[in-house]
Each structure stands twice: as structure tokens, then as C-alpha cells.
Amino acid sequence: LGLGRAGDQQAAAYIDARAKEKFTHVRLLLVGEGAFRGADQPDAAYFQQLDRRIAALNKAGMFADLVLFDSPGALLAQFDNW
């Protein structure tokens, strides 16, 4: 789930390893730490990096299985003032 937060080299190594193991999909956390600066302020750089990770997975022949939040309380913690 933490592939979105991994460094570029670590993410590339992970993707290469899974491709060699013939994986067809990898699960990624969509809204993780750093995704939002505030309840109404998504961090564009976070989501651009996530887009690059998904593109790299697709290029390696895998799909991204996106998980919105990693726990039931994460939604409320992220948007606690709604």
C-alpha cells in the first residue's frame, strides 16, 4: 500500500521485482499521508507522483488496485472538520 510514498528508486525496484514475478496488479493507497494540505486542499504533487507510479505499473504490464483509505477512521481523520 505504501508504494505511493516510496522514493523513485525504491518504487522502480519494487515494480521491476513484481513484474519479474509475473504480478498482474499491485494494491496502492490512494489517499495517504501528505495527500491533502487541508480538507479542501489536495496536494497536486502527491497525486502527480501517484499518477507516475500507476503509469509505471501499466508500462510493466500491471494494473493498480486503488484503495481509498487504509482504515475506517482514516476518512474522518483526514476530513475532521466536515
PDB file of N, CA and C in Angstrom:
ATOM      1  N   LEU A   1       0.813  -1.215   0.000  1.00  0.00           N
ATOM      2  CA  LEU A   1       0.000   0.000   0.000  1.00  0.00           C
ATOM      3  C   LEU A   1       0.846   1.265   0.000  1.00  0.00           C
ATOM      4  N   GLY A   2       2.078   1.187   0.477  1.00  0.00           N
ATOM      5  CA  GLY A   2       2.899   2.369   0.614  1.00  0.00           C
ATOM      6  C   GLY A   2       3.716   2.744  -0.609  1.00  0.00           C
ATOM      7  N   LEU A   3       3.447   2.163  -1.748  1.00  0.00           N
ATOM      8  CA  LEU A   3       4.230   2.443  -2.952  1.00  0.00           C
ATOM      9  C   LEU A   3       4.147   3.917  -3.343  1.00  0.00           C
ATOM     10  N   GLY A   4       3.035   4.551  -3.078  1.00  0.00           N
ATOM     11  CA  GLY A   4       2.881   5.963  -3.416  1.00  0.00           C
ATOM     12  C   GLY A   4       3.828   6.863  -2.645  1.00  0.00           C
ATOM     13  N   ARG A   5       4.251   6.456  -1.453  1.00  0.00           N
ATOM     14  CA  ARG A   5       5.153   7.268  -0.633  1.00  0.00           C
ATOM     15  C   ARG A   5       6.619   6.888  -0.811  1.00  0.00           C
ATOM     16  N   ALA A   6       6.897   5.808  -1.500  1.00  0.00           N
ATOM     17  CA  ALA A   6       8.273   5.348  -1.677  1.00  0.00           C
ATOM     18  C   ALA A   6       9.054   6.312  -2.555  1.00  0.00           C
ATOM     19  N   GLY A   7      10.350   6.334  -2.389  1.00  0.00           N
ATOM     20  CA  GLY A   7      11.209   7.131  -3.261  1.00  0.00           C
ATOM     21  C   GLY A   7      11.195   6.557  -4.672  1.00  0.00           C
ATOM     22  N   ASP A   8      11.654   7.333  -5.627  1.00  0.00           N
ATOM     23  CA  ASP A   8      11.611   6.914  -7.025  1.00  0.00           C
ATOM     24  C   ASP A   8      12.380   5.618  -7.275  1.00  0.00           C
ATOM     25  N   GLN A   9      13.585   5.516  -6.733  1.00  0.00           N
ATOM     26  CA  GLN A   9      14.388   4.307  -6.942  1.00  0.00           C
ATOM     27  C   GLN A   9      13.754   3.094  -6.269  1.00  0.00           C
ATOM     28  N   GLN A  10      13.238   3.293  -5.067  1.00  0.00           N
ATOM     29  CA  GLN A  10      12.589   2.198  -4.344  1.00  0.00           C
ATOM     30  C   GLN A  10      11.335   1.739  -5.084  1.00  0.00           C
ATOM     31  N   ALA A  11      10.554   2.678  -5.583  1.00  0.00           N
ATOM     32  CA  ALA A  11       9.335   2.332  -6.320  1.00  0.00           C
ATOM     33  C   ALA A  11       9.680   1.585  -7.608  1.00  0.00           C
ATOM     34  N   ALA A  12      10.686   2.061  -8.328  1.00  0.00           N
ATOM     35  CA  ALA A  12      11.087   1.399  -9.573  1.00  0.00           C
ATOM     36  C   ALA A  12      11.571  -0.022  -9.300  1.00  0.00           C
ATOM     37  N   ALA A  13      12.348  -0.203  -8.234  1.00  0.00           N
ATOM     38  CA  ALA A  13      12.838  -1.539  -7.882  1.00  0.00           C
ATOM     39  C   ALA A  13      11.682  -2.459  -7.516  1.00  0.00           C
ATOM     40  N   TYR A  14      10.709  -1.940  -6.789  1.00  0.00           N
ATOM     41  CA  TYR A  14       9.538  -2.731  -6.394  1.00  0.00           C
ATOM     42  C   TYR A  14       8.748  -3.158  -7.636  1.00  0.00           C
ATOM     43  N   ILE A  15       8.511  -2.216  -8.536  1.00  0.00           N
ATOM     44  CA  ILE A  15       7.751  -2.506  -9.755  1.00  0.00           C
ATOM     45  C   ILE A  15       8.487  -3.524 -10.615  1.00  0.00           C
ATOM     46  N   ASP A  16       9.795  -3.350 -10.768  1.00  0.00           N
ATOM     47  CA  ASP A  16      10.598  -4.310 -11.544  1.00  0.00           C
ATOM     48  C   ASP A  16      10.527  -5.711 -10.937  1.00  0.00           C
ATOM     49  N   ALA A  17      10.648  -5.780  -9.613  1.00  0.00           N
ATOM     50  CA  ALA A  17      10.606  -7.082  -8.934  1.00  0.00           C
ATOM     51  C   ALA A  17       9.253  -7.756  -9.124  1.00  0.00           C
ATOM     52  N   ARG A  18       8.170  -6.999  -8.979  1.00  0.00           N
ATOM     53  CA  ARG A  18       6.833  -7.592  -9.147  1.00  0.00           C
ATOM     54  C   ARG A  18       6.618  -8.027 -10.594  1.00  0.00           C
ATOM     55  N   ALA A  19       7.124  -7.257 -11.559  1.00  0.00           N
ATOM     56  CA  ALA A  19       6.990  -7.636 -12.970  1.00  0.00           C
ATOM     57  C   ALA A  19       7.727  -8.943 -13.244  1.00  0.00           C
ATOM     58  N   LYS A  20       8.915  -9.100 -12.684  1.00  0.00           N
ATOM     59  CA  LYS A  20       9.684 -10.337 -12.864  1.00  0.00           C
ATOM     60  C   LYS A  20       8.988 -11.527 -12.230  1.00  0.00           C
ATOM     61  N   GLU A  21       8.203 -11.264 -11.184  1.00  0.00           N
ATOM     62  CA  GLU A  21       7.445 -12.321 -10.506  1.00  0.00           C
ATOM     63  C   GLU A  21       6.090 -12.565 -11.171  1.00  0.00           C
ATOM     64  N   LYS A  22       5.835 -11.887 -12.292  1.00  0.00           N
ATOM     65  CA  LYS A  22       4.620 -12.055 -13.096  1.00  0.00           C
ATOM     66  C   LYS A  22       3.349 -11.580 -12.375  1.00  0.00           C
ATOM     67  N   PHE A  23       3.487 -10.573 -11.515  1.00  0.00           N
ATOM     68  CA  PHE A  23       2.298  -9.993 -10.887  1.00  0.00           C
ATOM     69  C   PHE A  23       1.454  -9.320 -11.957  1.00  0.00           C
ATOM     70  N   THR A  24       0.147  -9.317 -11.768  1.00  0.00           N
ATOM     71  CA  THR A  24      -0.747  -8.651 -12.709  1.00  0.00           C
ATOM     72  C   THR A  24      -1.335  -7.367 -12.140  1.00  0.00           C
ATOM     73  N   HIS A  25      -1.277  -7.212 -10.814  1.00  0.00           N
ATOM     74  CA  HIS A  25      -1.751  -5.971 -10.205  1.00  0.00           C
ATOM     75  C   HIS A  25      -1.037  -5.747  -8.876  1.00  0.00           C
ATOM     76  N   VAL A  26      -1.023  -4.485  -8.472  1.00  0.00           N
ATOM     77  CA  VAL A  26      -0.432  -4.086  -7.202  1.00  0.00           C
ATOM     78  C   VAL A  26      -1.422  -3.158  -6.519  1.00  0.00           C
ATOM     79  N   ARG A  27      -1.619  -3.360  -5.236  1.00  0.00           N
ATOM     80  CA  ARG A  27      -2.547  -2.522  -4.466  1.00  0.00           C
ATOM     81  C   ARG A  27      -1.831  -1.259  -3.985  1.00  0.00           C
ATOM     82  N   LEU A  28      -2.464  -0.112  -4.225  1.00  0.00           N
ATOM     83  CA  LEU A  28      -1.919   1.192  -3.826  1.00  0.00           C
ATOM     84  C   LEU A  28      -2.923   1.947  -2.982  1.00  0.00           C
ATOM     85  N   LEU A  29      -2.415   2.675  -2.026  1.00  0.00           N
ATOM     86  CA  LEU A  29      -3.250   3.538  -1.200  1.00  0.00           C
ATOM     87  C   LEU A  29      -3.448   4.859  -1.938  1.00  0.00           C
ATOM     88  N   LEU A  30      -4.689   5.214  -2.208  1.00  0.00           N
ATOM     89  CA  LEU A  30      -4.994   6.431  -2.961  1.00  0.00           C
ATOM     90  C   LEU A  30      -4.810   7.683  -2.109  1.00  0.00           C
ATOM     91  N   VAL A  31      -5.388   7.713  -0.926  1.00  0.00           N
ATOM     92  CA  VAL A  31      -5.290   8.875  -0.049  1.00  0.00           C
ATOM     93  C   VAL A  31      -4.466   8.479   1.170  1.00  0.00           C
ATOM     94  N   GLY A  32      -3.197   8.818   1.125  1.00  0.00           N
ATOM     95  CA  GLY A  32      -2.295   8.514   2.226  1.00  0.00           C
ATOM     96  C   GLY A  32      -1.766   9.787   2.856  1.00  0.00           C
ATOM     97  N   GLU A  33      -0.771   9.618   3.694  1.00  0.00           N
ATOM     98  CA  GLU A  33      -0.148  10.750   4.366  1.00  0.00           C
ATOM     99  C   GLU A  33       0.406  11.729   3.334  1.00  0.00           C
ATOM    100  N   GLY A  34       0.025  12.985   3.455  1.00  0.00           N
ATOM    101  CA  GLY A  34       0.503  14.009   2.539  1.00  0.00           C
ATOM    102  C   GLY A  34      -0.387  14.266   1.339  1.00  0.00           C
ATOM    103  N   ALA A  35      -1.499  13.541   1.217  1.00  0.00           N
ATOM    104  CA  ALA A  35      -2.381  13.715   0.065  1.00  0.00           C
ATOM    105  C   ALA A  35      -3.110  15.055   0.088  1.00  0.00           C
ATOM    106  N   PHE A  36      -3.369  15.560   1.283  1.00  0.00           N
ATOM    107  CA  PHE A  36      -4.084  16.825   1.429  1.00  0.00           C
ATOM    108  C   PHE A  36      -3.337  17.736   2.394  1.00  0.00           C
ATOM    109  N   ARG A  37      -3.314  19.012   2.062  1.00  0.00           N
ATOM    110  CA  ARG A  37      -2.741  20.020   2.967  1.00  0.00           C
ATOM    111  C   ARG A  37      -3.792  20.497   3.954  1.00  0.00           C
ATOM    112  N   GLY A  38      -5.036  20.364   3.582  1.00  0.00           N
ATOM    113  CA  GLY A  38      -6.191  20.719   4.389  1.00  0.00           C
ATOM    114  C   GLY A  38      -7.387  20.004   3.798  1.00  0.00           C
ATOM    115  N   ALA A  39      -8.532  20.087   4.443  1.00  0.00           N
ATOM    116  CA  ALA A  39      -9.712  19.342   3.994  1.00  0.00           C
ATOM    117  C   ALA A  39     -10.076  19.641   2.544  1.00  0.00           C
ATOM    118  N   ASP A  40      -9.879  20.856   2.108  1.00  0.00           N
ATOM    119  CA  ASP A  40     -10.234  21.241   0.739  1.00  0.00           C
ATOM    120  C   ASP A  40      -9.012  21.579  -0.107  1.00  0.00           C
ATOM    121  N   GLN A  41      -7.831  21.075   0.288  1.00  0.00           N
ATOM    122  CA  GLN A  41      -6.600  21.429  -0.411  1.00  0.00           C
ATOM    123  C   GLN A  41      -5.772  20.191  -0.751  1.00  0.00           C
ATOM    124  N   PRO A  42      -6.126  19.492  -1.832  1.00  0.00           N
ATOM    125  CA  PRO A  42      -5.301  18.347  -2.223  1.00  0.00           C
ATOM    126  C   PRO A  42      -3.912  18.809  -2.650  1.00  0.00           C
ATOM    127  N   ASP A  43      -2.917  18.000  -2.355  1.00  0.00           N
ATOM    128  CA  ASP A  43      -1.537  18.303  -2.738  1.00  0.00           C
ATOM    129  C   ASP A  43      -1.310  17.759  -4.145  1.00  0.00           C
ATOM    130  N   ALA A  44      -1.211  18.659  -5.119  1.00  0.00           N
ATOM    131  CA  ALA A  44      -1.077  18.258  -6.522  1.00  0.00           C
ATOM    132  C   ALA A  44       0.149  17.384  -6.739  1.00  0.00           C
ATOM    133  N   ALA A  45       1.256  17.684  -6.087  1.00  0.00           N
ATOM    134  CA  ALA A  45       2.487  16.906  -6.273  1.00  0.00           C
ATOM    135  C   ALA A  45       2.296  15.463  -5.817  1.00  0.00           C
ATOM    136  N   TYR A  46       1.552  15.255  -4.744  1.00  0.00           N
ATOM    137  CA  TYR A  46       1.280  13.902  -4.252  1.00  0.00           C
ATOM    138  C   TYR A  46       0.546  13.089  -5.317  1.00  0.00           C
ATOM    139  N   PHE A  47      -0.492  13.681  -5.895  1.00  0.00           N
ATOM    140  CA  PHE A  47      -1.292  12.959  -6.880  1.00  0.00           C
ATOM    141  C   PHE A  47      -0.577  12.824  -8.226  1.00  0.00           C
ATOM    142  N   GLN A  48       0.284  13.768  -8.556  1.00  0.00           N
ATOM    143  CA  GLN A  48       1.102  13.628  -9.769  1.00  0.00           C
ATOM    144  C   GLN A  48       2.078  12.469  -9.622  1.00  0.00           C
ATOM    145  N   GLN A  49       2.672  12.329  -8.434  1.00  0.00           N
ATOM    146  CA  GLN A  49       3.569  11.210  -8.187  1.00  0.00           C
ATOM    147  C   GLN A  49       2.797   9.890  -8.265  1.00  0.00           C
ATOM    148  N   LEU A  50       1.606   9.864  -7.690  1.00  0.00           N
ATOM    149  CA  LEU A  50       0.770   8.669  -7.749  1.00  0.00           C
ATOM    150  C   LEU A  50       0.441   8.319  -9.208  1.00  0.00           C
ATOM    151  N   ASP A  51       0.153   9.332 -10.026  1.00  0.00           N
ATOM    152  CA  ASP A  51      -0.094   9.107 -11.456  1.00  0.00           C
ATOM    153  C   ASP A  51       1.116   8.461 -12.129  1.00  0.00           C
ATOM    154  N   ARG A  52       2.320   8.948 -11.789  1.00  0.00           N
ATOM    155  CA  ARG A  52       3.539   8.373 -12.370  1.00  0.00           C
ATOM    156  C   ARG A  52       3.721   6.916 -11.939  1.00  0.00           C
ATOM    157  N   ARG A  53       3.391   6.605 -10.698  1.00  0.00           N
ATOM    158  CA  ARG A  53       3.502   5.219 -10.214  1.00  0.00           C
ATOM    159  C   ARG A  53       2.536   4.310 -10.978  1.00  0.00           C
ATOM    160  N   ILE A  54       1.316   4.779 -11.178  1.00  0.00           N
ATOM    161  CA  ILE A  54       0.317   3.986 -11.905  1.00  0.00           C
ATOM    162  C   ILE A  54       0.755   3.797 -13.354  1.00  0.00           C
ATOM    163  N   ALA A  55       1.294   4.841 -13.964  1.00  0.00           N
ATOM    164  CA  ALA A  55       1.789   4.731 -15.344  1.00  0.00           C
ATOM    165  C   ALA A  55       2.938   3.732 -15.426  1.00  0.00           C
ATOM    166  N   ALA A  56       3.835   3.737 -14.440  1.00  0.00           N
ATOM    167  CA  ALA A  56       4.953   2.791 -14.430  1.00  0.00           C
ATOM    168  C   ALA A  56       4.452   1.359 -14.269  1.00  0.00           C
ATOM    169  N   LEU A  57       3.444   1.168 -13.424  1.00  0.00           N
ATOM    170  CA  LEU A  57       2.840  -0.164 -13.273  1.00  0.00           C
ATOM    171  C   LEU A  57       2.228  -0.622 -14.593  1.00  0.00           C
ATOM    172  N   ASN A  58       1.472   0.259 -15.232  1.00  0.00           N
ATOM    173  CA  ASN A  58       0.843  -0.079 -16.514  1.00  0.00           C
ATOM    174  C   ASN A  58       1.880  -0.419 -17.566  1.00  0.00           C
ATOM    175  N   LYS A  59       2.960   0.346 -17.614  1.00  0.00           N
ATOM    176  CA  LYS A  59       4.034   0.099 -18.575  1.00  0.00           C
ATOM    177  C   LYS A  59       4.673  -1.274 -18.343  1.00  0.00           C
ATOM    178  N   ALA A  60       4.701  -1.697 -17.078  1.00  0.00           N
ATOM    179  CA  ALA A  60       5.269  -3.002 -16.726  1.00  0.00           C
ATOM    180  C   ALA A  60       4.246  -4.133 -16.868  1.00  0.00           C
ATOM    181  N   GLY A  61       3.044  -3.796 -17.364  1.00  0.00           N
ATOM    182  CA  GLY A  61       2.025  -4.819 -17.597  1.00  0.00           C
ATOM    183  C   GLY A  61       1.147  -5.128 -16.401  1.00  0.00           C
ATOM    184  N   MET A  62       1.105  -4.213 -15.431  1.00  0.00           N
ATOM    185  CA  MET A  62       0.290  -4.426 -14.225  1.00  0.00           C
ATOM    186  C   MET A  62      -0.769  -3.339 -14.094  1.00  0.00           C
ATOM    187  N   PHE A  63      -1.779  -3.672 -13.342  1.00  0.00           N
ATOM    188  CA  PHE A  63      -2.836  -2.731 -13.005  1.00  0.00           C
ATOM    189  C   PHE A  63      -2.672  -2.274 -11.568  1.00  0.00           C
ATOM    190  N   ALA A  64      -3.165  -1.074 -11.274  1.00  0.00           N
ATOM    191  CA  ALA A  64      -3.165  -0.554  -9.912  1.00  0.00           C
ATOM    192  C   ALA A  64      -4.529  -0.829  -9.294  1.00  0.00           C
ATOM    193  N   ASP A  65      -4.525  -1.502  -8.166  1.00  0.00           N
ATOM    194  CA  ASP A  65      -5.727  -1.763  -7.384  1.00  0.00           C
ATOM    195  C   ASP A  65      -5.759  -0.676  -6.307  1.00  0.00           C
ATOM    196  N   LEU A  66      -6.548   0.371  -6.520  1.00  0.00           N
ATOM    197  CA  LEU A  66      -6.534   1.538  -5.638  1.00  0.00           C
ATOM    198  C   LEU A  66      -7.450   1.357  -4.434  1.00  0.00           C
ATOM    199  N   VAL A  67      -6.896   1.597  -3.265  1.00  0.00           N
ATOM    200  CA  VAL A  67      -7.633   1.562  -2.004  1.00  0.00           C
ATOM    201  C   VAL A  67      -7.776   3.010  -1.551  1.00  0.00           C
ATOM    202  N   LEU A  68      -9.004   3.452  -1.304  1.00  0.00           N
ATOM    203  CA  LEU A  68      -9.238   4.854  -0.981  1.00  0.00           C
ATOM    204  C   LEU A  68      -8.550   5.252   0.324  1.00  0.00           C
ATOM    205  N   PHE A  69      -8.827   4.563   1.410  1.00  0.00           N
ATOM    206  CA  PHE A  69      -8.212   4.830   2.707  1.00  0.00           C
ATOM    207  C   PHE A  69      -7.760   3.516   3.315  1.00  0.00           C
ATOM    208  N   ASP A  70      -6.760   3.557   4.202  1.00  0.00           N
ATOM    209  CA  ASP A  70      -6.214   2.324   4.758  1.00  0.00           C
ATOM    210  C   ASP A  70      -6.911   1.845   6.021  1.00  0.00           C
ATOM    211  N   SER A  71      -7.849   2.625   6.552  1.00  0.00           N
ATOM    212  CA  SER A  71      -8.593   2.190   7.734  1.00  0.00           C
ATOM    213  C   SER A  71      -9.921   2.940   7.787  1.00  0.00           C
ATOM    214  N   PRO A  72     -10.899   2.390   8.508  1.00  0.00           N
ATOM    215  CA  PRO A  72     -12.206   3.055   8.580  1.00  0.00           C
ATOM    216  C   PRO A  72     -12.141   4.460   9.176  1.00  0.00           C
ATOM    217  N   GLY A  73     -11.241   4.691  10.102  1.00  0.00           N
ATOM    218  CA  GLY A  73     -11.151   6.003  10.732  1.00  0.00           C
ATOM    219  C   GLY A  73     -10.337   7.015   9.947  1.00  0.00           C
ATOM    220  N   ALA A  74      -9.649   6.579   8.904  1.00  0.00           N
ATOM    221  CA  ALA A  74      -8.773   7.481   8.145  1.00  0.00           C
ATOM    222  C   ALA A  74      -9.554   8.578   7.432  1.00  0.00           C
ATOM    223  N   LEU A  75     -10.727   8.260   6.932  1.00  0.00           N
ATOM    224  CA  LEU A  75     -11.556   9.267   6.265  1.00  0.00           C
ATOM    225  C   LEU A  75     -11.911  10.387   7.240  1.00  0.00           C
ATOM    226  N   LEU A  76     -12.368  10.008   8.422  1.00  0.00           N
ATOM    227  CA  LEU A  76     -12.739  11.014   9.419  1.00  0.00           C
ATOM    228  C   LEU A  76     -11.527  11.791   9.912  1.00  0.00           C
ATOM    229  N   ALA A  77     -10.396  11.134  10.042  1.00  0.00           N
ATOM    230  CA  ALA A  77      -9.185  11.824  10.489  1.00  0.00           C
ATOM    231  C   ALA A  77      -8.716  12.833   9.448  1.00  0.00           C
ATOM    232  N   GLN A  78      -8.827  12.476   8.175  1.00  0.00           N
ATOM    233  CA  GLN A  78      -8.384  13.367   7.102  1.00  0.00           C
ATOM    234  C   GLN A  78      -9.292  14.580   6.972  1.00  0.00           C
ATOM    235  N   PHE A  79     -10.572  14.362   7.137  1.00  0.00           N
ATOM    236  CA  PHE A  79     -11.556  15.419   6.939  1.00  0.00           C
ATOM    237  C   PHE A  79     -12.332  15.652   8.236  1.00  0.00           C
ATOM    238  N   ASP A  80     -11.633  15.907   9.303  1.00  0.00           N
ATOM    239  CA  ASP A  80     -12.247  16.001  10.630  1.00  0.00           C
ATOM    240  C   ASP A  80     -13.136  17.225  10.842  1.00  0.00           C
ATOM    241  N   ASN A  81     -13.046  18.206   9.964  1.00  0.00           N
ATOM    242  CA  ASN A  81     -13.864  19.411  10.160  1.00  0.00           C
ATOM    243  C   ASN A  81     -15.058  19.496   9.217  1.00  0.00           C
ATOM    244  N   TRP A  82     -15.377  18.401   8.543  1.00  0.00           N
ATOM    245  CA  TRP A  82     -16.527  18.413   7.641  1.00  0.00           C
ATOM    246  C   TRP A  82     -17.791  18.194   8.403  1.00  0.00           C
TER     247      TRP A  82
END
